[in-house]
CSV table of C-alpha atoms in Angstrom, one decimal:
chain,number,residue,atom,x,y,z
V,1,MET,CA,127.4,107.7,128.5
V,2,ASN,CA,127.2,111.5,126.7
V,3,ARG,CA,130.9,110.9,124.8
V,4,GLU,CA,129.0,107.5,123.4
V,5,LYS,CA,125.9,109.4,122.4
V,6,THR,CA,128.4,112.1,121.0
V,7,ALA,CA,130.0,109.3,119.3
V,8,THR,CA,126.9,107.6,117.8
V,9,GLU,CA,125.6,111.2,116.5
V,10,ALA,CA,128.7,111.9,114.7
V,11,ASN,CA,129.1,108.5,112.9
V,12,ASP,CA,125.2,109.0,112.0
V,13,ILE,CA,126.6,112.1,110.1
V,14,MET,CA,129.4,110.5,108.5
V,15,LEU,CA,127.3,107.6,107.3
V,16,VAL,CA,125.2,110.6,105.7
V,17,ARG,CA,128.1,112.5,104.1
V,18,GLY,CA,129.5,109.2,102.9
V,19,SER,CA,126.8,107.1,101.5
V,20,HIS,CA,125.6,109.3,98.7
V,21,GLY,CA,127.4,109.0,95.5
V,22,ARG,CA,126.5,112.5,94.4
V,23,GLY,CA,128.4,114.2,97.3
V,24,ARG,CA,127.9,115.2,100.9
V,25,ALA,CA,124.7,117.0,102.1
V,26,LYS,CA,125.9,120.8,102.9
V,27,VAL,CA,124.4,123.3,103.8
V,28,THR,CA,125.0,124.9,100.2
V,29,HIS,CA,122.0,122.6,99.0
V,30,ALA,CA,119.4,124.2,101.5
V,31,VAL,CA,120.8,127.6,100.6
V,32,VAL,CA,120.6,127.2,96.7
V,33,VAL,CA,116.9,125.6,97.1
V,34,ILE,CA,115.6,128.1,99.4
V,35,PHE,CA,117.3,130.9,97.1
V,36,LEU,CA,115.8,129.8,93.6
V,37,GLU,CA,112.0,129.2,95.2
V,38,PHE,CA,111.8,132.7,96.6
V,39,PHE,CA,113.5,134.4,93.8
V,40,ALA,CA,111.0,132.7,91.5
V,41,TRP,CA,108.1,134.1,93.8
V,42,GLY,CA,109.7,137.4,94.0
V,43,LEU,CA,109.6,138.2,90.5
V,44,LEU,CA,106.2,137.7,90.7
V,45,THR,CA,105.6,140.9,93.3
V,46,THR,CA,104.5,143.2,90.4
V,47,PRO,CA,102.6,140.8,88.3
V,48,MET,CA,100.4,139.3,91.2
V,49,LEU,CA,99.2,142.7,92.2
V,50,THR,CA,97.9,143.3,88.9
V,51,VAL,CA,96.4,139.9,88.6
V,52,LEU,CA,94.9,140.0,92.0
V,53,HIS,CA,93.4,143.6,91.0
V,54,GLU,CA,92.1,142.4,87.9
V,55,THR,CA,90.2,139.0,89.3
V,56,PHE,CA,88.9,140.8,92.2
V,57,PRO,CA,88.2,144.4,91.5
V,58,GLN,CA,86.2,144.7,94.2
V,59,HIS,CA,87.6,144.2,98.0
V,60,THR,CA,91.1,143.5,96.6
V,61,PHE,CA,93.0,143.0,100.0
V,62,LEU,CA,90.2,141.4,101.5
V,63,MET,CA,90.3,138.5,99.0
V,64,ASN,CA,94.2,138.6,99.1
V,65,GLY,CA,93.8,138.1,102.7
V,66,LEU,CA,91.4,135.2,102.2
V,67,VAL,CA,93.4,133.2,99.8
V,68,HIS,CA,96.5,133.6,102.1
V,69,GLY,CA,94.3,132.7,105.1
V,70,VAL,CA,93.0,129.5,103.4
V,71,LYS,CA,96.8,128.5,102.2
V,72,GLY,CA,98.0,129.4,106.0
V,73,PHE,CA,95.6,127.3,107.7
V,74,LEU,CA,96.4,124.2,105.6
V,75,SER,CA,100.4,125.1,106.0
V,76,PHE,CA,99.7,125.1,109.9
V,77,LEU,CA,97.6,121.4,109.7
V,78,SER,CA,99.9,119.9,107.8
V,79,ALA,CA,103.6,121.4,108.7
V,80,PRO,CA,103.9,119.4,111.8
V,81,LEU,CA,102.8,116.0,109.7
V,82,ILE,CA,105.1,116.5,107.0
V,83,GLY,CA,108.1,117.6,109.4
V,84,ALA,CA,107.3,113.8,111.3
V,85,LEU,CA,107.0,112.0,108.3
V,86,SER,CA,110.7,113.6,107.0
V,87,ASP,CA,112.0,112.2,110.4
V,88,ILE,CA,111.2,108.7,109.4
V,89,TRP,CA,111.5,108.8,105.7
V,90,GLY,CA,114.0,111.3,105.1
V,91,ARG,CA,114.3,115.0,103.7
V,92,LYS,CA,114.7,114.8,100.1
V,93,SER,CA,111.6,113.3,98.9
V,94,PHE,CA,109.5,115.9,101.2
V,95,LEU,CA,111.8,118.7,100.2
V,96,LEU,CA,111.1,117.7,96.6
V,97,MET,CA,107.4,117.6,97.4
V,98,THR,CA,107.0,121.0,99.1
V,99,VAL,CA,109.3,122.5,96.2
V,100,PHE,CA,107.0,121.1,93.7
V,101,PHE,CA,103.5,122.1,95.0
V,102,THR,CA,105.0,125.5,96.0
V,103,CYS,CA,105.8,126.5,92.6
V,104,ALA,CA,103.1,124.5,91.1
V,105,PRO,CA,100.6,127.6,91.0
V,106,ILE,CA,103.3,129.9,89.1
V,107,PRO,CA,102.5,129.1,85.4
V,108,PHE,CA,98.5,129.3,85.9
V,109,MET,CA,99.0,133.0,86.9
V,110,ARG,CA,98.8,133.2,83.0
V,111,ILE,CA,96.7,130.3,82.2
V,112,SER,CA,93.9,130.8,84.3
V,113,PRO,CA,93.9,133.5,87.2
V,114,TRP,CA,91.4,131.6,88.9
V,115,TRP,CA,92.9,128.1,89.0
V,116,TYR,CA,96.0,130.4,90.0
V,117,PHE,CA,94.6,131.8,93.4
V,118,ALA,CA,92.6,128.1,93.7
V,119,LEU,CA,96.0,126.3,93.6
V,120,ILE,CA,97.7,129.1,95.8
V,121,SER,CA,95.0,128.1,98.5
V,122,VAL,CA,95.6,124.5,97.9
V,123,SER,CA,99.3,124.4,98.1
V,124,GLY,CA,99.3,125.4,101.5
V,125,ILE,CA,98.9,121.5,102.2
V,126,PHE,CA,102.7,121.4,101.1
V,127,ALA,CA,103.9,124.9,101.3
V,128,VAL,CA,106.4,124.0,104.3
V,129,THR,CA,109.6,124.1,102.8
V,130,PHE,CA,111.2,125.8,105.5
V,131,SER,CA,110.4,123.0,107.9
V,132,VAL,CA,112.0,120.5,106.1
V,133,ILE,CA,115.0,122.6,105.1
V,134,PHE,CA,115.4,123.5,108.9
V,135,ALA,CA,115.2,120.0,109.6
V,136,TYR,CA,117.7,119.1,106.9
V,137,VAL,CA,120.6,121.6,108.2
V,138,ALA,CA,119.9,120.3,111.9
V,139,ASP,CA,121.1,116.7,110.3
V,140,ILE,CA,124.3,118.1,108.8
V,141,THR,CA,125.3,120.6,111.3
V,142,GLU,CA,126.9,120.4,115.2
V,143,GLU,CA,124.7,122.1,117.8
V,144,HIS,CA,127.1,125.1,118.2
V,145,GLU,CA,126.9,125.7,114.4
V,146,ARG,CA,123.3,125.4,113.9
V,147,SER,CA,122.3,129.1,114.7
V,148,THR,CA,125.2,130.2,111.9
V,149,ALA,CA,123.4,127.6,109.6
V,150,TYR,CA,120.0,128.9,110.2
V,151,GLY,CA,121.2,132.7,109.9
V,152,LEU,CA,122.6,131.7,106.3
V,153,VAL,CA,119.4,130.0,105.3
V,154,SER,CA,117.2,133.0,106.5
V,155,ALA,CA,119.5,135.6,104.6
V,156,THR,CA,119.4,133.6,101.2
V,157,PHE,CA,115.7,134.4,101.5
V,158,ALA,CA,116.3,137.9,101.9
V,159,ALA,CA,119.0,137.9,99.1
V,160,SER,CA,116.6,136.3,96.8
V,161,LEU,CA,114.2,139.4,97.3
V,162,VAL,CA,117.0,141.9,96.8
V,163,THR,CA,116.9,141.9,92.9
V,164,SER,CA,114.0,139.8,92.2
V,165,PRO,CA,111.2,142.1,92.5
V,166,ALA,CA,112.6,145.0,90.6
V,167,ILE,CA,113.6,142.6,87.8
V,168,GLY,CA,109.7,141.4,87.7
V,169,ALA,CA,108.9,144.9,87.4
V,170,TYR,CA,111.4,146.0,84.9
V,171,LEU,CA,110.7,142.8,82.7
V,172,SER,CA,106.9,143.4,83.3
V,173,SER,CA,106.9,147.0,82.3
V,174,GLN,CA,109.2,146.6,79.0
V,175,TYR,CA,108.1,142.7,78.0
V,176,GLY,CA,104.9,142.1,79.6
V,177,ASP,CA,103.9,140.0,82.5
V,178,SER,CA,103.8,136.9,80.1
V,179,LEU,CA,107.7,136.5,80.1
V,180,VAL,CA,107.9,137.3,83.9
V,181,VAL,CA,105.8,134.4,84.5
V,182,LEU,CA,107.7,132.3,82.0
V,183,VAL,CA,111.0,133.1,83.6
V,184,ALA,CA,109.7,132.3,87.1
V,185,THR,CA,108.3,129.0,85.9
V,186,VAL,CA,111.6,128.4,84.3
V,187,ILE,CA,113.5,129.1,87.5
V,188,SER,CA,111.0,126.7,89.3
V,189,VAL,CA,111.8,123.8,87.2
V,190,LEU,CA,115.3,124.3,87.8
V,191,ASP,CA,114.8,124.2,91.5
V,192,ILE,CA,112.6,121.0,91.2
V,193,ALA,CA,115.7,119.5,89.0
V,194,PHE,CA,118.2,120.5,91.5
V,195,VAL,CA,116.1,118.8,94.1
V,196,PHE,CA,115.9,115.9,92.6
V,197,PHE,CA,119.3,115.6,90.8
V,198,VAL,CA,122.0,117.4,93.2
V,199,VAL,CA,120.5,117.3,96.7
V,200,PRO,CA,121.6,114.3,98.7
V,201,GLU,CA,119.7,112.8,101.7
V,202,SER,CA,120.7,114.4,104.9
V,203,LEU,CA,119.0,111.8,107.4
V,204,PRO,CA,121.2,108.8,108.3
V,205,ASP,CA,120.0,105.4,106.8
V,206,LYS,CA,119.6,103.9,110.4
V,207,MET,CA,117.3,106.7,111.2
V,208,ARG,CA,115.1,105.9,108.4
V,209,LEU,CA,112.3,103.6,107.9
V,210,THR,CA,112.7,101.3,104.9
V,211,SER,CA,109.0,99.8,104.7
V,212,TRP,CA,106.1,102.0,104.1
V,213,GLY,CA,104.1,100.8,107.5
V,214,PHE,CA,102.8,102.8,110.5
V,215,PRO,CA,105.8,105.0,111.5
V,216,ILE,CA,104.2,107.5,113.6
V,217,SER,CA,101.6,108.3,116.1
V,218,TRP,CA,98.6,110.4,114.7
V,219,GLU,CA,99.1,112.3,118.3
V,220,GLN,CA,102.5,113.0,117.1
V,221,ALA,CA,101.6,114.8,113.7
V,222,ASP,CA,98.1,116.4,114.9
V,223,PRO,CA,98.8,120.1,114.7
V,224,PHE,CA,96.1,120.5,117.5
V,225,SER,CA,97.6,117.8,119.5
V,226,SER,CA,100.9,119.6,119.4
V,227,LEU,CA,99.0,122.9,120.4
V,228,ARG,CA,97.4,120.7,123.5
V,229,ARG,CA,101.0,119.4,124.0
V,230,VAL,CA,102.4,123.1,124.3
V,231,GLY,CA,100.4,123.5,127.4
V,232,LYS,CA,102.4,121.0,129.2
V,233,ASP,CA,105.6,122.2,128.6
V,234,THR,CA,106.4,125.9,129.2
V,235,THR,CA,109.3,126.3,127.1
V,236,VAL,CA,107.3,125.4,124.3
V,237,LEU,CA,104.6,127.4,125.3
V,238,LEU,CA,106.6,130.4,125.6
V,239,ILE,CA,108.6,129.9,122.0
V,240,CYS,CA,105.2,129.3,120.2
V,241,VAL,CA,103.7,132.6,122.1
V,242,THR,CA,106.7,134.6,121.1
V,243,VAL,CA,106.9,133.3,117.3
V,244,PHE,CA,102.9,133.9,116.9
V,245,LEU,CA,103.2,137.2,118.4
V,246,SER,CA,105.9,138.5,116.4
V,247,TYR,CA,105.6,136.8,113.1
V,248,LEU,CA,101.7,137.7,112.8
V,249,PRO,CA,102.7,141.1,112.3
V,250,GLU,CA,105.3,140.4,110.1
V,251,ALA,CA,103.1,138.5,107.5
V,252,GLY,CA,100.4,141.4,107.5
V,253,GLN,CA,103.3,143.8,106.8
V,254,TYR,CA,104.9,141.8,103.9
V,255,SER,CA,101.5,141.9,102.2
V,256,SER,CA,100.7,145.2,102.1
V,257,PHE,CA,104.0,147.5,102.8
V,258,PHE,CA,105.0,148.0,99.3
V,259,LEU,CA,101.5,149.2,98.3
V,260,TYR,CA,101.3,151.1,101.4
V,261,LEU,CA,104.8,153.0,100.2
V,262,LYS,CA,103.3,153.6,97.2
V,263,GLN,CA,99.9,155.0,97.9
V,264,VAL,CA,100.4,156.5,101.2
V,265,ILE,CA,104.0,157.5,101.6
V,266,GLU,CA,104.1,158.1,97.6
V,267,PHE,CA,107.1,156.3,96.7
V,268,SER,CA,108.1,156.1,92.9
V,269,PRO,CA,108.4,152.4,91.7
V,270,ALA,CA,112.1,153.0,91.5
V,271,ALA,CA,112.5,153.9,95.3
V,272,ILE,CA,110.5,150.9,96.2
V,273,ALA,CA,113.1,148.6,94.0
V,274,ALA,CA,115.7,150.4,95.6
V,275,PHE,CA,114.2,150.2,99.3
V,276,ILE,CA,113.8,146.5,99.0
V,277,ALA,CA,117.4,145.9,97.8
V,278,MET,CA,118.4,148.1,100.8
V,279,VAL,CA,116.7,145.9,103.3
V,280,GLY,CA,117.3,143.0,101.6
V,281,ILE,CA,121.3,143.7,101.5
V,282,LEU,CA,121.3,144.6,105.5
V,283,SER,CA,119.2,141.6,106.2
V,284,ILE,CA,121.8,139.4,104.6
V,285,VAL,CA,124.7,141.1,106.6
V,286,ALA,CA,122.6,140.7,109.8
V,287,GLN,CA,121.6,137.3,109.5
V,288,THR,CA,125.4,136.2,108.4
V,289,LEU,CA,127.7,138.3,110.2
V,290,PHE,CA,125.8,140.3,113.2
V,291,LEU,CA,124.0,137.0,114.0
V,292,SER,CA,126.9,134.8,114.7
V,293,VAL,CA,129.0,137.3,116.8
V,294,LEU,CA,125.5,137.9,119.1
V,295,MET,CA,125.3,134.4,119.3
V,296,ARG,CA,128.5,133.8,120.5
V,297,THR,CA,128.6,136.9,122.8
V,298,ILE,CA,125.3,137.8,124.4
V,299,GLY,CA,123.8,134.1,123.7
V,300,ASN,CA,120.5,132.9,121.9
V,301,LYS,CA,118.0,134.2,124.1
V,302,ASN,CA,119.0,137.7,124.3
V,303,THR,CA,119.7,137.2,120.6
V,304,VAL,CA,115.9,136.9,120.1
V,305,LEU,CA,115.2,139.5,122.5
V,306,LEU,CA,117.4,142.0,120.7
V,307,GLY,CA,115.9,141.1,117.1
V,308,LEU,CA,112.1,141.7,118.7
V,309,GLY,CA,113.2,145.0,120.0
V,310,PHE,CA,114.3,146.0,116.8
V,311,GLN,CA,110.8,144.7,115.1
V,312,LEU,CA,109.3,147.0,118.0
V,313,PHE,CA,111.3,149.8,117.3
V,314,GLN,CA,110.6,149.7,113.7
V,315,LEU,CA,107.2,148.7,113.4
V,316,ALA,CA,106.5,151.9,115.8
V,317,TRP,CA,108.4,153.9,113.2
V,318,TYR,CA,106.3,152.5,110.4
V,319,GLY,CA,102.9,153.3,111.9
V,320,PHE,CA,103.8,157.1,113.2
V,321,GLY,CA,105.8,157.9,110.2
V,322,SER,CA,104.6,160.1,107.5
V,323,GLU,CA,107.8,161.2,105.4
V,324,PRO,CA,109.7,159.2,103.2
V,325,TRP,CA,113.1,159.6,105.1
V,326,MET,CA,111.4,157.9,108.0
V,327,MET,CA,110.9,154.6,106.0
V,328,TRP,CA,114.1,154.7,104.9
V,329,ALA,CA,115.7,155.0,108.3
V,330,ALA,CA,113.0,152.3,109.7
V,331,GLY,CA,113.9,150.1,106.9
V,332,THR,CA,117.3,149.8,108.5
V,333,VAL,CA,116.1,148.9,111.7
V,334,ALA,CA,113.6,146.2,110.0
V,335,ALA,CA,117.0,144.6,108.5
V,336,MET,CA,118.2,144.2,112.2
V,337,SER,CA,115.3,142.4,113.2
V,338,SER,CA,115.5,139.7,110.7
V,339,ILE,CA,117.6,138.2,113.3
V,340,THR,CA,114.7,137.1,115.3
V,341,PHE,CA,113.6,133.9,113.3
V,342,PRO,CA,116.9,132.1,112.9
V,343,ALA,CA,117.7,132.9,116.5
V,344,VAL,CA,114.5,131.2,117.7
V,345,SER,CA,114.8,128.5,115.1
V,346,ALA,CA,118.1,127.6,116.7
V,347,LEU,CA,116.8,127.9,120.3
V,348,VAL,CA,114.0,125.0,119.3
V,349,SER,CA,116.8,122.7,117.5
V,350,HIS,CA,118.6,123.2,120.6
V,351,SER,CA,116.1,121.5,122.4
V,352,ALA,CA,115.0,118.6,120.3
V,353,SER,CA,116.8,115.4,120.0
V,354,PRO,CA,118.5,114.7,116.6
V,355,ASP,CA,115.6,112.2,115.8
V,356,GLN,CA,112.7,114.8,116.0
V,357,GLN,CA,114.0,118.0,114.4
V,358,GLY,CA,111.5,117.8,111.8
V,359,VAL,CA,108.6,117.7,114.4
V,360,ALA,CA,110.0,120.7,116.0
V,361,GLN,CA,110.5,122.7,113.3
V,362,GLY,CA,107.2,121.9,111.5
V,363,MET,CA,105.4,122.9,114.7
V,364,ILE,CA,107.3,126.4,114.3
V,365,THR,CA,106.5,126.5,110.4
V,366,GLY,CA,102.9,125.7,111.3
V,367,ILE,CA,102.3,128.6,113.6
V,368,ARG,CA,104.0,130.9,110.8
V,369,GLY,CA,101.6,129.6,108.4
V,370,LEU,CA,98.8,130.3,110.2
V,371,CYS,CA,100.2,133.9,110.9
V,372,ASN,CA,100.6,134.1,107.1
V,373,GLY,CA,96.9,133.7,106.7
V,374,LEU,CA,95.9,135.6,109.5
V,375,GLY,CA,98.3,138.5,109.3
V,376,PRO,CA,97.0,140.0,105.7
V,377,ALA,CA,93.8,139.4,106.5
V,378,LEU,CA,94.3,141.5,109.6
V,379,TYR,CA,96.2,144.2,108.2
V,380,GLY,CA,93.7,144.6,105.2
V,381,PHE,CA,90.9,144.8,107.8
V,382,ILE,CA,92.7,147.5,110.0
V,383,PHE,CA,93.3,149.5,107.0
V,384,PHE,CA,89.8,149.3,106.0
V,385,LEU,CA,88.6,150.1,109.6
V,386,PHE,CA,90.9,153.5,109.6
V,387,ASN,CA,89.9,154.2,105.8
V,388,VAL,CA,93.4,153.9,104.4
V,389,GLU,CA,93.0,153.5,101.0
V,390,LEU,CA,95.2,150.7,99.3
V,391,ASN,CA,93.7,150.1,95.8
V,392,ASP,CA,96.3,151.0,93.2
V,393,ILE,CA,94.2,153.3,91.5
V,394,PRO,CA,96.3,155.6,88.7
V,395,PRO,CA,96.1,159.1,88.9
V,396,VAL,CA,94.0,161.0,86.6
V,397,ALA,CA,96.3,162.4,83.5
V,398,GLY,CA,97.5,166.0,83.7
V,399,ARG,CA,96.3,166.3,87.0
V,400,PRO,CA,98.9,166.3,90.0
V,401,THR,CA,98.7,163.6,92.6
V,402,GLN,CA,96.8,165.2,95.8
V,403,ARG,CA,98.1,164.1,99.1
V,404,THR,CA,95.5,163.0,101.5
V,405,GLU,CA,95.4,165.0,104.4
V,406,LYS,CA,97.9,163.5,107.1
V,407,ALA,CA,96.7,161.3,109.9
V,408,MET,CA,97.8,161.4,113.5
V,409,ILE,CA,98.6,157.7,112.9
V,410,PRO,CA,99.1,157.2,109.0
V,411,GLY,CA,100.1,153.5,109.2
V,412,PRO,CA,97.6,152.0,112.1
V,413,PRO,CA,97.9,148.1,111.2
V,414,PHE,CA,101.9,148.9,112.2
V,415,LEU,CA,101.0,150.4,115.3
V,416,PHE,CA,99.2,147.3,116.0
V,417,GLY,CA,101.8,144.9,115.0
V,418,ALA,CA,104.1,147.0,117.6
V,419,CYS,CA,101.5,146.2,120.3
V,420,ALA,CA,101.8,142.5,119.3
V,421,VAL,CA,105.6,142.6,119.6
V,422,LEU,CA,105.6,144.3,122.8
V,423,PHE,CA,103.8,141.3,124.2
V,424,ALA,CA,105.9,139.0,122.3
V,425,LEU,CA,109.0,140.7,123.8
V,426,LEU,CA,107.4,140.3,127.5
V,427,VAL,CA,106.8,136.7,126.8
V,428,ALA,CA,110.2,135.9,125.3
V,429,VAL,CA,111.7,137.5,128.5
V,430,PHE,CA,110.7,134.1,130.2
V,431,ILE,CA,112.1,131.7,127.8
V,432,PRO,CA,114.9,129.4,129.4
V,433,ASP,CA,118.5,130.1,128.2
V,434,SER,CA,120.3,127.4,126.3
V,435,HIS,CA,122.1,126.4,129.4
V,436,ARG,CA,119.3,125.6,131.4
V,437,MET,CA,117.8,123.7,128.5
V,438,GLY,CA,121.0,121.8,128.3
V,439,ASP,CA,120.9,121.1,132.1
V,440,ALA,CA,117.1,120.0,131.4
V,441,LYS,CA,118.3,117.2,128.5
V,442,THR,CA,120.9,116.2,130.8
V,443,CYS,CA,119.1,115.5,133.5
V,444,ALA,CA,116.2,113.8,131.2
V,445,ALA,CA,118.8,111.8,130.0
V,446,ARG,CA,119.9,110.1,133.1
V,447,LYS,CA,116.0,109.9,134.2
V,448,SER,CA,115.8,107.9,130.8
V,449,SER,CA,118.6,105.6,131.4
V,450,SER,CA,117.2,104.4,134.6
V,451,THR,CA,114.2,103.2,133.4
V,452,SER,CA,113.2,99.8,131.7
V,453,ALA,CA,113.5,99.4,127.9
V,454,ALA,CA,109.9,98.8,127.6
V,455,HIS,CA,109.3,102.2,129.0
V,456,THR,CA,112.0,103.6,126.7
V,457,GLN,CA,110.3,102.1,123.3
V,458,SER,CA,106.6,103.8,124.3
V,459,ALA,CA,108.3,107.1,125.4
V,460,SER,CA,107.9,109.8,122.6
V,461,PRO,CA,112.0,110.7,121.6
V,462,LEU,CA,111.2,114.1,123.0
V,463,ALA,CA,109.0,113.6,125.8
V,464,THR,CA,110.7,113.7,129.1
V,465,PRO,CA,109.5,110.8,131.9
V,466,THR,CA,106.8,112.1,133.7
V,467,SER,CA,105.2,110.4,137.0
V,468,ASP,CA,101.4,110.8,135.4
V,469,ALA,CA,101.3,108.2,132.8
V,470,GLU,CA,97.6,110.3,131.3
V,471,ASP,CA,99.6,113.5,131.0
V,472,ILE,CA,100.3,114.4,127.3
V,473,GLU,CA,104.0,114.2,126.6
V,474,PRO,CA,105.8,117.5,125.8
V,475,LEU,CA,107.7,118.2,122.4
V,476,LEU,CA,110.6,119.4,124.0
V,477,GLN,CA,112.5,119.0,127.0
V,478,ASP,CA,110.5,120.3,130.1
V,479,SER,CA,113.1,123.4,131.4
V,480,SER,CA,111.5,123.2,134.9
V,481,MET,CA,113.1,119.9,135.6
């Protein structure tokens, strides 16, 4: 039975690779799409802070948290639906949609800042590119290759930020923000054109719906239904709690860390650009070289635990560190912590069936989207509570910069993040490893093979057979079987 299933999946992959005149679906396509999208946004790092401060001169970072909060909440609402629909209608059309709407606000930065921030908020409905990309990668890779492929995609995100902020800052200082916005817009258009003309479909034809009927149940795509479903499956519950507790401080850190380096630690712009480049390069090495080695040697779950340990260490170092050399040292640890998310994505992918990769990745991406909204607002509020000034106020000409008296805890939000990651680490200890998940799926397959055809059609593809018909079917296989 297992051999027939494996042969069928192999034939589906061959159909995908052979049914497109433009070429086979490859991980390279996903890598290029991610690189171009985030390179374009990386260019806008410096202009974004300027426009944000000019548009909201009062409570700048609180408004930044509000804008990203709306975007994150909309992403949380839409990610499961888009993921589920991509399981039915194919990845390419939804990949085109997510890239287009994610990049749509860029030209409005110079046209109308108010429209720019409004579009950023609304774009959260479709800003789930990672969800579709990970499902795309799952379609075209074998299970044992998936963690390496996810690491490559995540490393590409880091690679896009190695040089783009420094390039954007240089162009802004030499030629103005308008040129930076123009270059970012051109790169975004190239990304959209690449998806439309070059990227092939990854989902097999026979797994896609040919008519626009009613392909999914709203129970399957409703994000709150997914959260209710989490409580019925211990594996999903543990993974989702781990993702939330670990990514919440990461999202907040990303929104304010570079300005924190400049204002509190007194990094120069050149030092900040060098810091971004160093962390980006080390993240690429960690997610390509070390990730694959760790997955083969210590396993998926232990790789997640190791990544969380690195994240805990670097956040605590950022929280207590007050000297530049401490930030550089903690940055190397931060690069190693970047292995966590691709390892978690691989863990989710191994637990989901081939035709439900979009649903599984969509729910994880939705939680990350929620953190992208809560994290910046939370960090800004904690900075405000502890009277850490984050306004980018230039020093008075002819007066040397005076460092404020050092606090015992220079970065309170980072220490809060370390506490959250500590809880994430404790939760992740109880996540079943891949072998027990595999045993659960085998057991579920054996049980499902003995049921009637009518029951098979009425059950969710990811659900395990239960004795209680009123129970909500779990998203992933129950590891307790």
